[in-house]
């Protein structure tokens, strides 16, 4: 249960003064729906309203906050003329100018004869000094707030700084004084204050420098967020370790047979990764390991050998892929190698229905099938294994702590191996996979040639088409990837269909099309026509096709490359050049290209090293943008910026580890405060793992 102290922060923003349903919607667009979301909405600029001149001294073009006596309201005869309110101090007269004025409101706000504090940009109009639409008008009581440095927040159309600023102030007033969850010694070494004052300071910048992510206040808040992330992962991990595990040991018989059928030798890093996996499996505790390696680095082979180890011990193993096509592809890799060891492999996807499906389920439950490959359909409720000892999850470029947890709940004492092809930087790795042990495959199998990568404007499409013709005349197969249009799959499909049609006019039925809206059998047919048939150019949307392995493809055309994440482009490019032939990748962009976009695409031209590409992308775009956070499932941070707060992430990880060692169920006073921290950052799921959660 969330502690009562936080209830106020988890109410909708409409509970704040001045926020109605309409404003709440706009606030949701920039910050979120809850009061707490406004606390995390930090200012990005300031307006200095401390300049408080006499009217006669006020510099035109400057923001000034003046104390004035209201003299006279001048209502215009013609409604197109502005409404003016004349005010003065002992040095002179100033006009406050309003277009489309609400007379009632102005009479209430600026009653004649009274003194008011007015802030806005001073202008000179002929001989007159004036302020058009003052930003703020208030009574003398409010002078301290009005004549100050005003924080400026990210806004959206229809949402004014005035309304949002007030809402944030309301949220800050509601922020409770929470018990400290940080180690006091750590706070003092860093010169940090406690949470509430840090929050207040982050929202009250006095200079531009106070907006920097390195200020003590912002670092403290970033640390809190990272600590919540790391502590949650540590609890997940602890929970996994507490579940009973079992020792899986094979005699090596099946592995030897399978290795004997391989036309190559394992690379040194494949050997190391395999040794780590086998040691984990042999251990009594559950395995929770990630194999991270670039596209084509040989993860699937490693996974298969791990699965064979499980089978040698008498148990079963399953491999789950994110899409149907990838599941089939894994099947194609694995099947011959398993056959060499005398094993059959079952495939189970969402497409299997009725009797065929029941038949597979029976063989899994009966134990006749020892190795299964499939999509998430493998782990649906009614799927039972006789003795599943190892689950391998190929995440390609999607991440899902959540999925890992459901899986962990499923098997009796199952070991879990996750494979990812996304070479995310080490820092981000920790935020998404801090709960796992990691094996890396940094080297590629020998004999791979770098892909000749070019960056071209879409205006040269005719040249590209001519080049494609030359390539296919020489027997090449071409992958043509159409852009991600915003987040709409429908539009993606439309764009791909259009390109398919246009290329069809040039190349006739040598052009195929595959996209996420097609039925399974249609997709298979399209893929088969490309790999083995008459189709030489396959137009595809990215949604499902990242990860598809067509060894014959040697040319990859990517339209609107500027819209993709670098890691995604790198992955797509990794789809060609897997065979003996030289391969090319054409990155087509819509000009004009921003300097940043140009720099990003150039990185791809310069290097083939996925880890370097990921680091550069992080450096150029920042973690929030990397991969498109929503798509990747990487945690999105509101306060921490990993390009500057990387050191804090490392500290948070160490801190979390120590906390779990000393007080694994978060029962001591600091532990209780840490529970509040987890709720504050909505890591409720992690709290459930505590014995007395
Ligand atoms: P990943 O799953 O990491 O994308 P795969 O395991 O599918 O990579 O391997 C990619 C290709 O490289 C496959 O065709 C595979 O047979 C081949 N391969 C794997 N390991 C080696 C190796 N050690 N030497 C040569 N080729 C290899
Ligand atoms: Mg693979």
mmCIF file of N, CA, C and O in Angstrom, residues 131-171:
data_model
loop_
_atom_site.group_PDB
_atom_site.id
_atom_site.type_symbol
_atom_site.label_atom_id
_atom_site.label_comp_id
_atom_site.label_asym_id
_atom_site.label_seq_id
_atom_site.Cartn_x
_atom_site.Cartn_y
_atom_site.Cartn_z
ATOM 1 N N UNK A 131 3.065 49.141 -21.156
ATOM 2 C CA UNK A 131 3.256 47.681 -21.108
ATOM 3 C C UNK A 131 2.021 47.076 -21.768
ATOM 4 O O UNK A 131 0.901 47.351 -21.354
ATOM 5 N N UNK A 132 2.233 46.295 -22.824
ATOM 6 C CA UNK A 132 1.105 45.630 -23.463
ATOM 7 C C UNK A 132 0.921 44.259 -22.819
ATOM 8 O O UNK A 132 1.879 43.485 -22.713
ATOM 9 N N UNK A 133 -0.299 43.994 -22.373
ATOM 10 C CA UNK A 133 -0.605 42.720 -21.709
ATOM 11 C C UNK A 133 0.443 42.337 -20.669
ATOM 12 O O UNK A 133 1.278 41.462 -20.909
ATOM 13 N N UNK A 134 0.401 42.996 -19.512
ATOM 14 C CA UNK A 134 1.369 42.644 -18.460
ATOM 15 C C UNK A 134 1.303 41.137 -18.153
ATOM 16 O O UNK A 134 0.241 40.525 -18.245
ATOM 17 N N UNK A 135 2.467 40.562 -17.828
ATOM 18 C CA UNK A 135 2.501 39.129 -17.499
ATOM 19 C C UNK A 135 1.820 38.857 -16.164
ATOM 20 O O UNK A 135 1.173 37.835 -15.979
ATOM 21 N N UNK A 136 2.042 39.758 -15.222
ATOM 22 C CA UNK A 136 1.468 39.562 -13.889
ATOM 23 C C UNK A 136 0.947 40.882 -13.351
ATOM 24 O O UNK A 136 1.546 41.931 -13.574
ATOM 25 N N UNK A 137 -0.166 40.814 -12.618
ATOM 26 C CA UNK A 137 -0.689 41.978 -11.911
ATOM 27 C C UNK A 137 -1.143 41.483 -10.554
ATOM 28 O O UNK A 137 -1.871 40.483 -10.476
ATOM 29 N N UNK A 138 -0.721 42.155 -9.490
ATOM 30 C CA UNK A 138 -1.105 41.668 -8.171
ATOM 31 C C UNK A 138 -1.130 42.800 -7.161
ATOM 32 O O UNK A 138 -0.847 43.958 -7.499
ATOM 33 N N UNK A 139 -1.465 42.434 -5.920
ATOM 34 C CA UNK A 139 -1.501 43.446 -4.872
ATOM 35 C C UNK A 139 -0.109 43.586 -4.259
ATOM 36 O O UNK A 139 0.780 42.769 -4.523
ATOM 37 N N UNK A 140 0.043 44.592 -3.431
ATOM 38 C CA UNK A 140 1.348 44.849 -2.818
ATOM 39 C C UNK A 140 1.782 43.684 -1.919
ATOM 40 O O UNK A 140 2.965 43.394 -1.793
ATOM 41 N N UNK A 141 0.803 42.971 -1.367
ATOM 42 C CA UNK A 141 1.139 41.778 -0.551
ATOM 43 C C UNK A 141 1.934 40.758 -1.344
ATOM 44 O O UNK A 141 2.680 39.966 -0.786
ATOM 45 N N UNK A 142 1.675 40.726 -2.627
ATOM 46 C CA UNK A 142 2.272 39.668 -3.446
ATOM 47 C C UNK A 142 3.614 40.069 -4.042
ATOM 48 O O UNK A 142 4.165 39.358 -4.879
ATOM 49 N N UNK A 143 4.127 41.211 -3.607
ATOM 50 C CA UNK A 143 5.309 41.759 -4.286
ATOM 51 C C UNK A 143 6.509 40.810 -4.240
ATOM 52 O O UNK A 143 7.269 40.705 -5.207
ATOM 53 N N UNK A 144 6.646 40.091 -3.133
ATOM 54 C CA UNK A 144 7.826 39.219 -3.006
ATOM 55 C C UNK A 144 7.850 38.178 -4.122
ATOM 56 O O UNK A 144 8.894 37.871 -4.692
ATOM 57 N N UNK A 145 6.688 37.634 -4.454
ATOM 58 C CA UNK A 145 6.634 36.621 -5.489
ATOM 59 C C UNK A 145 6.746 37.239 -6.884
ATOM 60 O O UNK A 145 7.405 36.706 -7.772
ATOM 61 N N UNK A 146 6.102 38.408 -7.050
ATOM 62 C CA UNK A 146 6.066 39.008 -8.382
ATOM 63 C C UNK A 146 7.402 39.617 -8.781
ATOM 64 O O UNK A 146 7.800 39.589 -9.941
ATOM 65 N N UNK A 147 8.073 40.193 -7.789
ATOM 66 C CA UNK A 147 9.324 40.878 -8.114
ATOM 67 C C UNK A 147 10.490 39.924 -7.874
ATOM 68 O O UNK A 147 11.413 40.210 -7.130
ATOM 69 N N UNK A 148 10.410 38.760 -8.495
ATOM 70 C CA UNK A 148 11.416 37.725 -8.241
ATOM 71 C C UNK A 148 11.853 37.144 -9.580
ATOM 72 O O UNK A 148 11.453 37.612 -10.624
ATOM 73 N N UNK A 149 12.657 36.090 -9.509
ATOM 74 C CA UNK A 149 13.021 35.386 -10.738
ATOM 75 C C UNK A 149 11.943 34.345 -10.981
ATOM 76 O O UNK A 149 11.674 33.507 -10.128
ATOM 77 N N UNK A 150 11.314 34.407 -12.135
ATOM 78 C CA UNK A 150 10.226 33.476 -12.412
ATOM 79 C C UNK A 150 10.745 32.279 -13.200
ATOM 80 O O UNK A 150 11.390 32.439 -14.228
ATOM 81 N N UNK A 151 10.445 31.060 -12.726
ATOM 82 C CA UNK A 151 10.852 29.879 -13.501
ATOM 83 C C UNK A 151 9.979 29.732 -14.744
ATOM 84 O O UNK A 151 8.782 29.998 -14.685
ATOM 85 N N UNK A 152 10.578 29.339 -15.837
ATOM 86 C CA UNK A 152 9.823 29.128 -17.076
ATOM 87 C C UNK A 152 9.800 27.633 -17.364
ATOM 88 O O UNK A 152 10.849 26.986 -17.409
ATOM 89 N N UNK A 153 8.594 27.111 -17.550
ATOM 90 C CA UNK A 153 8.428 25.671 -17.764
ATOM 91 C C UNK A 153 8.124 25.363 -19.216
ATOM 92 O O UNK A 153 7.550 26.194 -19.918
ATOM 93 N N UNK A 154 8.453 24.172 -19.667
ATOM 94 C CA UNK A 154 8.018 23.763 -21.001
ATOM 95 C C UNK A 154 6.492 23.834 -21.075
ATOM 96 O O UNK A 154 5.801 23.386 -20.162
ATOM 97 N N UNK A 155 5.988 24.424 -22.152
ATOM 98 C CA UNK A 155 4.553 24.662 -22.295
ATOM 99 C C UNK A 155 4.036 23.994 -23.555
ATOM 100 O O UNK A 155 4.789 23.414 -24.321
ATOM 101 N N UNK A 156 2.744 24.115 -23.763
ATOM 102 C CA UNK A 156 2.164 23.653 -25.015
ATOM 103 C C UNK A 156 1.090 24.654 -25.422
ATOM 104 O O UNK A 156 0.655 25.452 -24.587
ATOM 105 N N UNK A 157 0.650 24.606 -26.665
ATOM 106 C CA UNK A 157 -0.322 25.589 -27.150
ATOM 107 C C UNK A 157 -1.562 25.588 -26.259
ATOM 108 O O UNK A 157 -2.128 24.535 -25.984
ATOM 109 N N UNK A 158 -1.954 26.762 -25.777
ATOM 110 C CA UNK A 158 -3.147 26.880 -24.952
ATOM 111 C C UNK A 158 -2.861 26.857 -23.465
ATOM 112 O O UNK A 158 -3.717 27.176 -22.648
ATOM 113 N N UNK A 159 -1.647 26.470 -23.118
ATOM 114 C CA UNK A 159 -1.273 26.416 -21.701
ATOM 115 C C UNK A 159 -0.300 27.557 -21.428
ATOM 116 O O UNK A 159 0.801 27.575 -21.968
ATOM 117 N N UNK A 160 -0.722 28.513 -20.596
ATOM 118 C CA UNK A 160 0.151 29.661 -20.353
ATOM 119 C C UNK A 160 1.062 29.392 -19.170
ATOM 120 O O UNK A 160 0.777 28.552 -18.317
ATOM 121 N N UNK A 161 2.148 30.129 -19.149
ATOM 122 C CA UNK A 161 3.095 30.001 -18.044
ATOM 123 C C UNK A 161 2.415 30.354 -16.729
ATOM 124 O O UNK A 161 2.701 29.772 -15.693
ATOM 125 N N UNK A 162 1.499 31.308 -16.808
ATOM 126 C CA UNK A 162 0.814 31.751 -15.605
ATOM 127 C C UNK A 162 0.040 30.586 -14.973
ATOM 128 O O UNK A 162 0.164 30.318 -13.784
ATOM 129 N N UNK A 163 -0.730 29.908 -15.797
ATOM 130 C CA UNK A 163 -1.538 28.796 -15.285
ATOM 131 C C UNK A 163 -0.644 27.649 -14.829
ATOM 132 O O UNK A 163 -0.804 27.112 -13.727
ATOM 133 N N UNK A 164 0.335 27.301 -15.658
ATOM 134 C CA UNK A 164 1.180 26.170 -15.299
ATOM 135 C C UNK A 164 2.023 26.488 -14.071
ATOM 136 O O UNK A 164 2.172 25.662 -13.170
ATOM 137 N N UNK A 165 2.562 27.720 -14.038
ATOM 138 C CA UNK A 165 3.386 28.125 -12.899
ATOM 139 C C UNK A 165 2.599 28.007 -11.599
ATOM 140 O O UNK A 165 3.099 27.516 -10.594
ATOM 141 N N UNK A 166 1.357 28.435 -11.660
ATOM 142 C CA UNK A 166 0.520 28.364 -10.465
ATOM 143 C C UNK A 166 0.270 26.908 -10.061
ATOM 144 O O UNK A 166 0.313 26.562 -8.879
ATOM 145 N N UNK A 167 0.018 26.081 -11.050
ATOM 146 C CA UNK A 167 -0.212 24.662 -10.762
ATOM 147 C C UNK A 167 1.027 24.036 -10.124
ATOM 148 O O UNK A 167 0.934 23.283 -9.151
ATOM 149 N N UNK A 168 2.195 24.364 -10.651
ATOM 150 C CA UNK A 168 3.424 23.810 -10.081
ATOM 151 C C UNK A 168 3.606 24.309 -8.644
ATOM 152 O O UNK A 168 3.959 23.539 -7.746
ATOM 153 N N UNK A 169 3.334 25.586 -8.432
ATOM 154 C CA UNK A 169 3.451 26.104 -7.059
ATOM 155 C C UNK A 169 2.510 25.359 -6.125
ATOM 156 O O UNK A 169 2.877 25.012 -4.999
ATOM 157 N N UNK A 170 1.312 25.082 -6.610
ATOM 158 C CA UNK A 170 0.359 24.321 -5.805
ATOM 159 C C UNK A 170 0.896 22.934 -5.485
ATOM 160 O O UNK A 170 0.807 22.458 -4.349
ATOM 161 N N UNK A 171 1.480 22.306 -6.490
ATOM 162 C CA UNK A 171 2.032 20.958 -6.293
ATOM 163 C C UNK A 171 3.162 20.995 -5.268
ATOM 164 O O UNK A 171 3.268 20.126 -4.399
#
